[in-house]
Amino acid sequence: MNYRFLRDNLLIVIVLSSLFACHRKRVLREREIVGDVRQLSEVIPENITERLEYIADNQDVMEDSVPAISSAVLNYFYQQSNNNPVWSSEGVLDGQADSMFYYIMHADEAGLRPADYHSAALERAITQVRDDAAAKKDATLWAQIDVMMTDAFMKMVTDLRFGTGPRDSITLRKDSVYSDTLLTNYLTSALHQHIIGPTLRAQEPQYQGYQLLKSAWTNFKGKYSLMKWDSLPLSYTDTSAFRQQLINRLVQSGHLDTSGGHSADTALMKKGIKAFQQEFNMYEDGQAGKKTLQALNKSFADWEAQVAVNMDRWRKLPDSLPQRFIMVNVPGYRMDLWDSNMVVVTSKVIVGAPRTRTPLLNSRMTNFVMYPYWRVPYSIAIKEMLPAIKKDRGYLAKKNLEVINGNGDAVDPGSIDWNKLNKNYFPYVLRQMDGLENSLGIMKFNFMNKYSVYLHDTNSRGLFGNSYRALSHGCVRVQQWDSLSMYLTKGDTRHPRDSMRKWLANGEKKQIDIQRGVPIYFRYFSAEGRDGRLVFHEDIYGEDKVLRKQMKR
C-alpha cells in the first residue's frame, strides 16, 4: 500500500473540508420561544450576536437579501449595549420603533426606497409580534426586528445626508460618510431623547428648493400613486382607434372628463391634451406629438424616479451656500442670483444644445465686459464658418468678423487662400467685432473654467420666447443681462449706476471688475416644486437617465 499517497490525499481532503467550512453560510435558528416575555431579555442578546455574525459571514448582506450599512458599525453599536435590544422591551415595541417604521414605509417621500431599509421583512415581523401570541415570545423575531431597525436608521441617516448617487466633479459636499462612532451616537441619542423623527429630518437638505420639491412630490404622490393608465403607440396609422386610446388615457389620469354624456370631440380632446401639457410643463399646443406621447407613456414610477434623482442632487450640495451666488439650472432654462436667502434677479436663459452641452461646474464670476469682442471657438470656426466662407467670401463682412494671425494682428481676408485651410491647417483666429450684431450681444460675464464658457447677452433675443431653449454652443445666454450687471455692481462706488448707463448708451467698451467675486454654479435640476405642484423639465442631456442607472432607479 502507498502510505505516502494516502497521506497526501488525506491532507487534501482535510484542507478542502476546512475551506468549505470557512465559506459555508451561517444558518440562523428559525425560532426560539420563551415561556414568558420577561425571559426575552435573557435570550435576545444571544440571537442578536448570532445575527451580527451571520451578517459578517454573508458579506454584509442581511437575511432578507438587503445589504447592511456594514457589519463593523452594527457590531460597534451593539457592543455599547452588550447586544441587548434597543427597540423593544419584554415583548413590546418601543414608541421610537413605531416612528422608525413610519419613516421606513414613507422613505419614498424623501426620494428613497423603503425596500432598502428592510420594509418588507420588518412589516411581516412587526405584524407577527403584534398579532400572534406565540410570535410575541419568539426571541429570534425580536432580534431580527432590532438589528434591522438599527441598520435601517443608520442607512437612512447616511442616505438622507449624502444621497445614494455617486459623487462627481461638481459635488460641493466635502464629507461623504459618517463614522461608526457618529452613527452610534446619533442612534443612542435619538432613542434616549425620543427624537427619531427629528434626527432623520435634520439630515435632509434645508434649502428652499429641496423643501419645495419634497412638498410638491407629496402632493403629486397623493394624486397619482394609485392611478393606472394605458400606454399609447408612438406611431399609428388608424387615426380613429388611436383617438379612442388617447381619450381613454387622458380620462385615466383625470385630464379629460367624458362623464355626464360629454362626447370627446376634437375640441374637448385638445383641451385634455393641453391640460396634461400644462401640468407637466410642456409646450401647450394641444397636439399629441412625440414628446407629449412619451410623457403620457411614463409610469408613476418614472416620475417618482425623476424626483428621486433631483432630491439626490440637492444632497450633493453642502449644508449652506454663500450669502450671494448665481445658480443656473440648465434643463430649467433659468438663472437666479441669490442674496441673503432671496432671489434678487431671475432670468430666462438659453443653454447648450445636446451636441454642444453647457457643462455643469462651480466657479466664481470676477468681471463683465461691455461691448465685447467674440473670439470664435476653434470648433465653430472650422465646422461652421470655414465652409460658409469658402462658399461666400462676403460671409466675414456680413458677420462683422475679422481675421487675426498668430501675432495678434488683423489680416486682410482677401490675401488668404481659403481653399487651402482645413481642420489640420488653420493658423488664424476669427474675431467678431463689438456691436449690436455681435453674437455675445452687449455684455459678457466672465468666470474661470476649463470649458471656456461664460454668460452673455445675445443678438438673437427672440429665442427667449421659445419653450425649448437648448440652442447654444455651450455658453449661457441671459435675457436679463442688464439687471444682472446692475445688481453685481450695487453699492460699488467705482462704478456708479449713472456711469454704467452712460457707457452703455455711448457703446463704450469697458471691463468692469466685480468688487467681490460671486460664486456661480451650473446645475441640472429636472424637477422642481412651485406653489405646491411639481414642475418637470425635459431631460435634455440624458443626465437623469444616467443617474437613474447609477442609483438603480
Coordinates of C-alpha atoms in Angstrom, one line a residue:
M1 CA 0.0 0.0 0.0
N2 CA 1.2 3.5 -0.9
Y3 CA 1.0 5.2 2.5
R4 CA 2.5 8.4 1.1
F5 CA -0.3 8.6 -1.5
L6 CA -2.9 8.0 1.2
R7 CA -1.4 10.6 3.5
D8 CA -1.2 13.3 0.7
N9 CA -4.8 12.6 -0.3
L10 CA -6.0 12.8 3.3
L11 CA -4.3 16.1 3.7
I12 CA -6.1 17.4 0.6
V13 CA -9.4 16.2 2.0
I14 CA -8.8 18.0 5.3
V15 CA -7.8 21.3 3.6
L16 CA -10.8 21.2 1.3
S17 CA -13.1 20.4 4.2
S18 CA -11.7 23.4 6.1
L19 CA -12.1 25.7 3.1
F20 CA -15.7 24.6 2.6
A21 CA -16.4 25.0 6.3
C22 CA -15.0 28.6 6.3
H23 CA -17.2 29.6 3.3
R24 CA -20.3 27.8 4.4
K25 CA -23.1 30.3 5.0
R26 CA -24.1 30.5 8.7
V27 CA -27.6 29.3 9.3
L28 CA -29.8 31.3 11.6
R29 CA -32.1 29.5 14.0
E30 CA -35.7 29.7 12.9
R31 CA -37.4 30.2 16.3
E32 CA -36.7 30.4 20.0
I33 CA -39.9 30.6 22.0
V34 CA -39.6 31.5 25.7
G35 CA -42.2 30.7 28.3
D36 CA -42.7 34.2 29.5
V37 CA -42.0 37.5 27.7
R38 CA -39.9 38.6 30.7
Q39 CA -37.4 36.0 29.7
L40 CA -36.8 37.6 26.3
S41 CA -34.2 40.0 27.7
E42 CA -32.1 36.9 28.7
V43 CA -32.3 35.2 25.2
I44 CA -32.4 38.1 22.7
P45 CA -28.8 39.2 23.2
E46 CA -27.6 35.7 22.1
N47 CA -29.8 35.9 19.0
I48 CA -28.5 39.4 18.2
T49 CA -25.0 38.1 18.4
E50 CA -25.8 35.3 16.1
R51 CA -27.3 37.7 13.6
L52 CA -24.3 40.0 13.6
E53 CA -22.0 37.0 13.0
Y54 CA -24.3 36.0 10.1
I55 CA -24.1 39.4 8.5
A56 CA -20.3 39.4 8.8
D57 CA -20.1 35.9 7.3
N58 CA -22.6 36.8 4.5
Q59 CA -20.5 39.8 3.1
D60 CA -22.7 42.3 4.9
V61 CA -25.9 41.1 3.4
M62 CA -28.8 40.6 5.8
E63 CA -31.2 37.7 5.9
D64 CA -33.8 39.5 3.7
S65 CA -31.1 39.8 1.0
V66 CA -30.8 43.6 1.6
P67 CA -27.2 44.9 2.1
A68 CA -26.5 46.2 5.6
I69 CA -24.7 49.5 6.1
S70 CA -21.7 47.4 7.4
S71 CA -21.2 44.7 9.9
A72 CA -18.5 46.7 11.6
V73 CA -20.7 49.6 12.6
L74 CA -23.5 47.3 13.7
N75 CA -21.1 45.4 15.9
Y76 CA -19.7 48.6 17.3
F77 CA -23.2 49.9 18.2
Y78 CA -24.3 46.7 19.9
Q79 CA -21.1 46.4 21.8
Q80 CA -22.2 49.6 23.7
S81 CA -25.3 47.8 24.9
N82 CA -23.8 44.3 25.4
N83 CA -26.0 43.1 22.5
N84 CA -29.2 43.9 24.3
P85 CA -32.2 45.0 22.3
V86 CA -32.8 48.8 21.9
W87 CA -36.1 48.9 20.1
S88 CA -38.3 46.7 22.4
S89 CA -38.7 45.6 26.0
E90 CA -40.4 42.5 27.3
G91 CA -42.4 41.8 24.1
V92 CA -43.5 45.4 23.4
L93 CA -42.1 47.7 20.7
D94 CA -40.8 51.0 21.9
G95 CA -42.6 54.1 20.6
Q96 CA -39.4 55.1 18.7
A97 CA -39.7 51.8 16.8
D98 CA -43.1 53.0 15.6
S99 CA -41.6 56.2 14.5
M100 CA -38.7 54.4 12.7
F101 CA -41.1 52.1 11.0
Y102 CA -43.2 55.1 9.8
Y103 CA -40.2 56.7 8.2
I104 CA -39.2 53.4 6.6
M105 CA -42.6 53.0 5.0
H106 CA -42.6 56.6 3.8
A107 CA -39.0 56.8 2.7
D108 CA -40.2 57.4 -0.9
E109 CA -41.4 60.9 0.2
A110 CA -37.7 61.8 0.6
G111 CA -36.7 60.2 -2.7
L112 CA -35.5 56.9 -1.1
R113 CA -36.8 53.4 -1.5
P114 CA -38.5 51.7 1.5
A115 CA -37.1 48.3 0.3
D116 CA -33.6 49.5 1.0
Y117 CA -34.5 49.7 4.7
H118 CA -36.0 46.2 5.2
S119 CA -39.6 47.4 4.8
A120 CA -41.0 44.0 3.7
A121 CA -39.2 41.9 6.4
L122 CA -40.0 44.5 9.1
E123 CA -43.6 44.7 8.1
R124 CA -44.0 40.9 8.3
A125 CA -42.1 40.6 11.6
I126 CA -43.9 43.6 13.3
T127 CA -47.3 42.2 12.2
Q128 CA -46.4 38.8 13.7
V129 CA -45.3 40.1 17.1
R130 CA -48.4 42.3 17.4
D131 CA -51.0 39.7 16.2
D132 CA -49.5 36.3 17.1
A133 CA -49.2 35.4 20.8
A134 CA -46.5 32.8 20.1
A135 CA -44.5 35.1 17.9
K136 CA -44.6 37.7 20.7
K137 CA -42.4 35.3 22.7
D138 CA -40.0 34.5 19.8
A139 CA -36.6 35.8 20.6
T140 CA -35.3 35.3 17.1
L141 CA -38.1 37.5 15.7
W142 CA -37.3 40.3 18.2
A143 CA -33.6 40.1 17.4
Q144 CA -34.4 40.3 13.7
I145 CA -36.6 43.4 14.3
D146 CA -33.9 45.0 16.4
V147 CA -30.9 44.6 14.1
M148 CA -33.0 45.6 11.0
M149 CA -34.3 48.7 12.7
T150 CA -30.8 49.7 13.8
D151 CA -29.4 49.1 10.3
A152 CA -32.4 51.0 8.7
F153 CA -31.8 54.0 10.9
M154 CA -28.1 54.2 10.2
K155 CA -28.6 53.7 6.5
M156 CA -31.3 56.3 6.3
V157 CA -29.4 58.9 8.3
T158 CA -26.5 58.4 5.8
D159 CA -28.6 58.4 2.7
L160 CA -30.6 61.5 3.7
R161 CA -27.4 63.4 4.3
F162 CA -25.1 62.2 1.5
G163 CA -27.5 60.7 -1.0
T164 CA -27.4 57.3 -2.8
G165 CA -26.0 58.5 -6.1
P166 CA -22.2 58.8 -6.8
R167 CA -20.2 61.9 -6.0
D168 CA -18.9 63.7 -9.1
S169 CA -16.6 66.5 -10.0
I170 CA -19.1 69.2 -9.0
T171 CA -20.1 67.7 -5.7
L172 CA -19.6 70.5 -3.2
R173 CA -20.1 68.5 0.0
K174 CA -16.7 67.6 1.3
D175 CA -17.7 64.7 3.6
S176 CA -19.3 61.6 2.2
V177 CA -19.7 59.1 5.1
Y178 CA -20.4 59.2 8.8
S179 CA -18.0 57.4 11.2
D180 CA -19.1 54.4 13.2
T181 CA -18.9 56.5 16.3
L182 CA -21.1 59.3 15.0
L183 CA -23.8 56.9 13.7
T184 CA -23.8 55.1 17.1
N185 CA -24.1 58.5 18.9
Y186 CA -26.9 59.6 16.6
L187 CA -28.9 56.5 17.3
T188 CA -28.2 56.3 21.0
S189 CA -29.2 60.0 21.4
A190 CA -32.3 59.6 19.3
L191 CA -33.5 56.6 21.3
H192 CA -32.8 58.1 24.7
Q193 CA -34.3 61.5 23.8
H194 CA -37.2 60.1 21.8
I195 CA -36.3 62.1 18.7
I196 CA -36.0 59.5 15.9
G197 CA -38.1 61.7 13.6
P198 CA -36.4 65.0 14.2
T199 CA -33.0 63.3 13.9
L200 CA -33.8 61.9 10.5
R201 CA -35.4 65.2 9.2
A202 CA -32.3 67.1 10.3
Q203 CA -30.2 65.1 7.9
E204 CA -32.2 66.4 4.9
P205 CA -31.1 69.5 2.9
Q206 CA -32.6 72.6 4.4
Y207 CA -32.6 74.5 1.1
Q208 CA -35.9 76.1 0.0
G209 CA -35.6 74.3 -3.4
Y210 CA -35.4 70.9 -1.8
Q211 CA -38.2 71.5 0.7
L212 CA -40.5 72.8 -2.1
L213 CA -39.6 69.8 -4.2
K214 CA -40.4 67.4 -1.4
S215 CA -43.7 69.1 -0.6
A216 CA -44.8 69.1 -4.2
W217 CA -43.8 65.4 -4.6
T218 CA -46.0 64.5 -1.6
N219 CA -49.0 66.2 -3.3
F220 CA -48.2 64.5 -6.6
K221 CA -47.9 61.1 -5.0
G222 CA -51.2 61.6 -3.2
K223 CA -52.9 62.3 -6.6
Y224 CA -51.3 59.8 -8.9
S225 CA -49.8 56.9 -6.9
L226 CA -52.9 54.7 -7.0
M227 CA -53.8 55.5 -10.6
K228 CA -53.1 53.2 -13.5
W229 CA -53.0 54.2 -17.2
D230 CA -52.5 52.5 -20.5
S231 CA -49.6 53.1 -22.9
L232 CA -50.1 54.7 -26.3
P233 CA -48.3 53.7 -29.5
L234 CA -45.7 56.3 -30.6
S235 CA -46.6 55.6 -34.2
Y236 CA -50.0 54.8 -35.6
T237 CA -52.0 54.5 -38.8
D238 CA -55.5 54.0 -37.5
T239 CA -56.5 57.6 -36.5
S240 CA -59.9 56.6 -35.2
A241 CA -58.6 53.8 -33.0
F242 CA -55.7 55.9 -31.8
R243 CA -58.1 58.8 -30.9
Q244 CA -60.1 56.5 -28.7
Q245 CA -56.9 55.2 -27.0
L246 CA -55.8 58.8 -26.4
I247 CA -59.2 59.7 -24.9
N248 CA -59.1 56.7 -22.6
R249 CA -55.5 57.6 -21.5
L250 CA -56.5 61.3 -20.7
V251 CA -59.6 60.1 -18.8
Q252 CA -57.5 57.6 -16.7
S253 CA -55.2 60.4 -15.4
G254 CA -58.1 62.9 -14.9
H255 CA -57.1 65.3 -17.7
L256 CA -60.3 64.7 -19.6
D257 CA -63.9 64.3 -18.4
T258 CA -66.3 62.4 -20.6
S259 CA -68.8 61.7 -17.9
G260 CA -72.3 63.2 -17.9
G261 CA -72.9 62.5 -21.6
H262 CA -70.0 64.7 -22.8
S263 CA -68.7 63.4 -26.1
A264 CA -65.0 63.5 -26.6
D265 CA -64.9 65.6 -29.8
T266 CA -61.8 67.1 -31.2
A267 CA -62.1 70.3 -29.2
L268 CA -62.6 68.5 -25.9
M269 CA -59.7 66.1 -26.6
K270 CA -57.4 69.0 -27.5
K271 CA -58.4 70.6 -24.2
G272 CA -57.5 67.4 -22.3
I273 CA -54.1 67.3 -24.1
K274 CA -53.5 70.9 -23.1
A275 CA -54.4 70.2 -19.5
F276 CA -51.8 67.4 -19.5
Q277 CA -49.2 69.5 -21.2
Q278 CA -49.7 72.4 -18.7
E279 CA -49.4 70.1 -15.7
F280 CA -46.2 68.5 -17.0
N281 CA -44.6 71.8 -18.2
M282 CA -44.8 71.1 -21.9
Y283 CA -45.5 73.3 -24.9
E284 CA -49.3 73.7 -24.8
D285 CA -50.2 73.1 -28.5
G286 CA -53.0 70.6 -27.8
Q287 CA -51.3 68.1 -30.1
A288 CA -50.3 64.6 -29.3
G289 CA -46.8 64.9 -30.7
K290 CA -43.8 62.7 -30.0
K291 CA -42.7 64.4 -26.7
T292 CA -46.3 64.5 -25.4
L293 CA -46.8 60.8 -26.2
Q294 CA -43.6 59.9 -24.4
A295 CA -44.7 61.9 -21.4
L296 CA -48.2 60.3 -21.5
N297 CA -46.5 56.9 -21.5
K298 CA -44.4 57.5 -18.4
S299 CA -45.4 55.4 -15.4
F300 CA -45.8 56.8 -11.9
A301 CA -42.5 55.0 -11.1
D302 CA -40.8 57.0 -13.9
W303 CA -42.0 60.3 -12.4
E304 CA -41.0 59.1 -8.9
A305 CA -37.5 58.2 -10.1
Q306 CA -37.1 61.7 -11.8
V307 CA -38.0 63.3 -8.4
A308 CA -35.6 61.0 -6.6
V309 CA -32.6 61.8 -8.7
N310 CA -33.2 65.5 -8.2
M311 CA -33.5 65.2 -4.5
D312 CA -30.2 63.3 -4.6
R313 CA -28.6 66.3 -6.5
W314 CA -29.6 68.6 -3.6
R315 CA -27.8 66.3 -1.2
K316 CA -24.6 66.8 -3.1
L317 CA -24.6 70.5 -2.1
P318 CA -23.0 71.5 1.3
D319 CA -25.1 72.4 4.3
S320 CA -25.0 76.0 3.3
L321 CA -24.1 78.2 0.3
P322 CA -22.5 81.6 0.2
Q323 CA -24.6 84.7 1.1
R324 CA -24.6 85.8 -2.6
F325 CA -24.3 83.3 -5.5
I326 CA -25.6 82.6 -9.0
M327 CA -27.4 79.4 -9.8
V328 CA -28.0 78.3 -13.4
N329 CA -30.5 75.4 -13.8
V330 CA -29.6 74.1 -17.2
P331 CA -32.7 72.0 -18.1
G332 CA -34.9 74.6 -16.4
Y333 CA -33.5 77.3 -18.7
R334 CA -33.3 79.7 -15.7
M335 CA -30.7 81.7 -13.9
D336 CA -31.2 83.0 -10.3
L337 CA -29.0 85.4 -8.4
W338 CA -29.4 84.8 -4.7
D339 CA -28.6 87.3 -2.0
S340 CA -29.4 86.7 1.7
N341 CA -31.7 83.8 1.1
M342 CA -33.7 85.7 -1.5
V343 CA -33.7 85.6 -5.3
V344 CA -32.9 89.2 -6.3
V345 CA -32.5 88.7 -10.1
T346 CA -34.1 85.9 -12.2
S347 CA -33.8 85.4 -15.9
K348 CA -34.6 83.0 -18.7
V349 CA -31.5 81.6 -20.3
I350 CA -30.6 79.7 -23.4
V351 CA -28.2 76.8 -22.9
G352 CA -26.1 74.5 -25.0
A353 CA -27.7 72.1 -27.5
P354 CA -27.4 68.4 -26.7
R355 CA -24.4 68.2 -29.1
T356 CA -22.7 71.2 -27.5
R357 CA -23.7 70.9 -23.9
T358 CA -23.4 73.5 -21.3
P359 CA -21.1 71.9 -18.7
L360 CA -22.0 71.5 -15.0
L361 CA -19.5 73.4 -13.0
N362 CA -18.5 75.5 -9.9
S363 CA -16.7 78.8 -10.4
R364 CA -16.6 82.5 -9.3
M365 CA -17.6 85.4 -11.5
T366 CA -14.9 88.1 -11.5
N367 CA -15.8 90.7 -14.1
F368 CA -18.0 91.5 -17.1
V369 CA -17.3 93.3 -20.3
M370 CA -19.4 95.8 -22.2
Y371 CA -19.5 95.5 -26.0
P372 CA -17.1 92.5 -26.0
Y373 CA -15.3 91.0 -28.9
W374 CA -16.2 87.4 -29.6
R375 CA -13.3 85.2 -30.2
V376 CA -14.9 82.4 -32.2
P377 CA -14.1 78.9 -30.7
Y378 CA -11.9 76.8 -33.0
S379 CA -14.6 74.1 -33.4
I380 CA -17.2 76.6 -34.6
A381 CA -14.7 78.3 -36.9
I382 CA -13.8 75.0 -38.5
K383 CA -17.2 73.2 -38.6
E384 CA -19.5 76.1 -39.3
M385 CA -17.7 79.2 -40.5
L386 CA -14.9 77.9 -42.8
P387 CA -17.4 76.1 -45.1
A388 CA -19.5 79.3 -45.2
I389 CA -16.5 81.5 -46.0
K390 CA -15.4 79.1 -48.8
K391 CA -18.8 79.4 -50.4
D392 CA -19.2 83.2 -49.9
R393 CA -16.2 85.5 -49.3
G394 CA -18.7 88.1 -48.1
Y395 CA -19.6 86.0 -45.1
L396 CA -16.9 87.6 -43.0
A397 CA -18.2 91.1 -43.6
K398 CA -21.8 90.1 -43.1
K399 CA -21.0 88.6 -39.7
N400 CA -18.7 91.5 -38.8
L401 CA -15.7 89.1 -38.5
E402 CA -12.1 89.9 -38.6
V403 CA -9.2 87.5 -39.1
I404 CA -6.3 87.6 -36.6
N405 CA -3.0 85.9 -37.2
G406 CA -0.6 84.3 -34.7
N407 CA 0.9 87.6 -33.8
G408 CA -2.4 89.1 -32.9
D409 CA -2.6 91.3 -36.0
A410 CA -5.6 91.7 -38.2
V411 CA -5.2 90.2 -41.7
D412 CA -6.8 91.1 -45.0
P413 CA -9.2 88.2 -45.8
G414 CA -8.6 88.8 -49.5
S415 CA -4.9 87.8 -49.0
I416 CA -5.8 84.3 -47.8
D417 CA -6.3 81.3 -50.0
W418 CA -9.3 79.9 -48.0
N419 CA -9.4 76.7 -50.1
K420 CA -6.1 75.6 -48.6
L421 CA -7.4 75.9 -45.0
N422 CA -8.9 72.9 -43.2
K423 CA -9.1 71.4 -39.7
N424 CA -5.5 70.4 -39.8
Y425 CA -4.3 73.8 -41.0
F426 CA -6.0 76.9 -39.7
P427 CA -3.4 79.4 -38.4
Y428 CA -5.9 82.1 -37.7
V429 CA -8.5 83.3 -35.1
L430 CA -11.8 84.7 -36.2
R431 CA -13.0 87.5 -34.0
Q432 CA -16.4 89.2 -34.2
M433 CA -16.3 92.9 -33.6
D434 CA -18.3 94.5 -30.9
G435 CA -21.7 96.0 -31.7
L436 CA -25.4 95.1 -31.7
E437 CA -24.8 92.3 -34.2
N438 CA -22.2 90.6 -32.1
S439 CA -23.2 87.1 -31.1
L440 CA -22.4 87.9 -27.5
G441 CA -24.6 91.0 -27.6
I442 CA -23.8 93.9 -25.4
M443 CA -22.4 92.2 -22.3
K444 CA -20.3 89.2 -21.4
F445 CA -19.8 87.8 -17.9
N446 CA -16.5 86.1 -17.2
F447 CA -15.6 83.3 -14.7
M448 CA -12.7 80.9 -14.7
N449 CA -13.5 77.4 -16.1
K450 CA -11.8 74.8 -18.2
Y451 CA -14.6 74.8 -20.8
S452 CA -14.2 78.4 -21.9
V453 CA -17.9 79.1 -21.4
Y454 CA -19.5 82.3 -19.9
L455 CA -22.8 84.1 -19.5
H456 CA -23.6 86.7 -22.2
D457 CA -26.3 88.7 -23.9
T458 CA -27.3 87.7 -27.4
N459 CA -28.2 89.3 -30.7
S460 CA -31.0 86.7 -31.1
R461 CA -33.2 87.8 -28.3
G462 CA -36.4 86.5 -29.8
L463 CA -35.2 82.9 -28.9
F464 CA -36.0 83.6 -25.3
G465 CA -39.7 83.2 -26.3
N466 CA -39.1 79.5 -27.2
S467 CA -40.2 76.8 -24.7
Y468 CA -37.2 74.7 -25.9
R469 CA -34.0 76.7 -25.3
A470 CA -31.2 74.2 -25.6
L471 CA -29.8 76.0 -28.6
S472 CA -26.3 77.5 -27.9
H473 CA -22.8 76.1 -28.5
G474 CA -22.3 75.7 -24.7
C475 CA -22.3 79.3 -23.3
V476 CA -25.4 80.6 -21.4
R477 CA -27.3 83.4 -23.0
V478 CA -29.0 85.6 -20.3
Q479 CA -32.2 87.6 -21.1
Q480 CA -31.9 89.9 -18.0
W481 CA -28.2 90.7 -18.5
D482 CA -28.9 94.4 -17.7
S483 CA -30.4 93.6 -14.3
L484 CA -27.7 91.2 -13.5
S485 CA -24.9 93.6 -14.3
M486 CA -26.5 96.4 -12.3
Y487 CA -27.0 94.2 -9.2
L488 CA -23.5 92.9 -9.4
T489 CA -22.1 96.5 -9.0
K490 CA -24.7 97.6 -6.5
G491 CA -23.0 99.7 -3.8
D492 CA -19.7 99.7 -5.8
T493 CA -18.7 103.4 -5.8
R494 CA -16.1 102.7 -8.5
H495 CA -18.9 102.0 -11.0
P496 CA -21.9 104.3 -10.2
R497 CA -25.2 103.3 -12.0
D498 CA -25.3 106.6 -13.9
S499 CA -21.8 105.9 -15.3
M500 CA -22.8 102.4 -16.3
R501 CA -25.9 103.7 -18.1
K502 CA -23.8 106.3 -19.9
W503 CA -21.2 103.8 -21.0
L504 CA -23.9 101.5 -22.4
A505 CA -25.6 104.4 -24.2
N506 CA -22.4 105.5 -25.8
G507 CA -21.4 102.0 -26.8
E508 CA -18.1 102.2 -24.8
K509 CA -16.1 99.0 -24.5
K510 CA -15.4 98.6 -20.7
Q511 CA -14.3 95.8 -18.4
I512 CA -16.0 96.0 -15.0
D513 CA -14.2 94.2 -12.2
I514 CA -16.7 92.9 -9.6
Q515 CA -15.8 94.1 -6.1
R516 CA -16.5 90.8 -4.5
G517 CA -16.3 87.8 -6.8
V518 CA -19.7 86.0 -6.9
P519 CA -19.8 82.1 -6.8
I520 CA -21.6 80.6 -9.7
Y521 CA -23.0 77.1 -10.1
F522 CA -24.3 75.3 -13.1
R523 CA -26.6 72.5 -12.0
Y524 CA -29.1 70.1 -13.5
F525 CA -32.5 70.1 -11.8
S526 CA -35.1 68.5 -14.0
A527 CA -37.8 68.6 -11.3
E528 CA -38.8 71.5 -9.0
G529 CA -41.6 72.4 -6.7
R530 CA -43.6 75.6 -7.2
D531 CA -46.7 76.6 -5.3
G532 CA -47.2 73.0 -4.1
R533 CA -47.0 71.4 -7.5
L534 CA -44.2 69.6 -9.4
V535 CA -42.6 71.3 -12.4
F536 CA -40.8 68.8 -14.6
H537 CA -38.2 69.8 -17.2
E538 CA -37.1 67.8 -20.2
D539 CA -34.0 65.7 -19.6
I540 CA -32.3 67.5 -22.5
Y541 CA -28.9 65.8 -22.0
G542 CA -30.0 62.4 -20.7
E543 CA -28.4 63.1 -17.3
D544 CA -31.4 61.7 -15.4
K545 CA -31.2 58.5 -17.4
V546 CA -27.5 58.1 -16.4
L547 CA -28.1 58.9 -12.7
R548 CA -31.2 56.6 -12.5
K549 CA -29.0 53.7 -13.8
Q550 CA -26.3 54.5 -11.2
M551 CA -28.9 54.7 -8.4
K552 CA -30.7 51.6 -9.7
R553 CA -33.9 53.5 -10.1

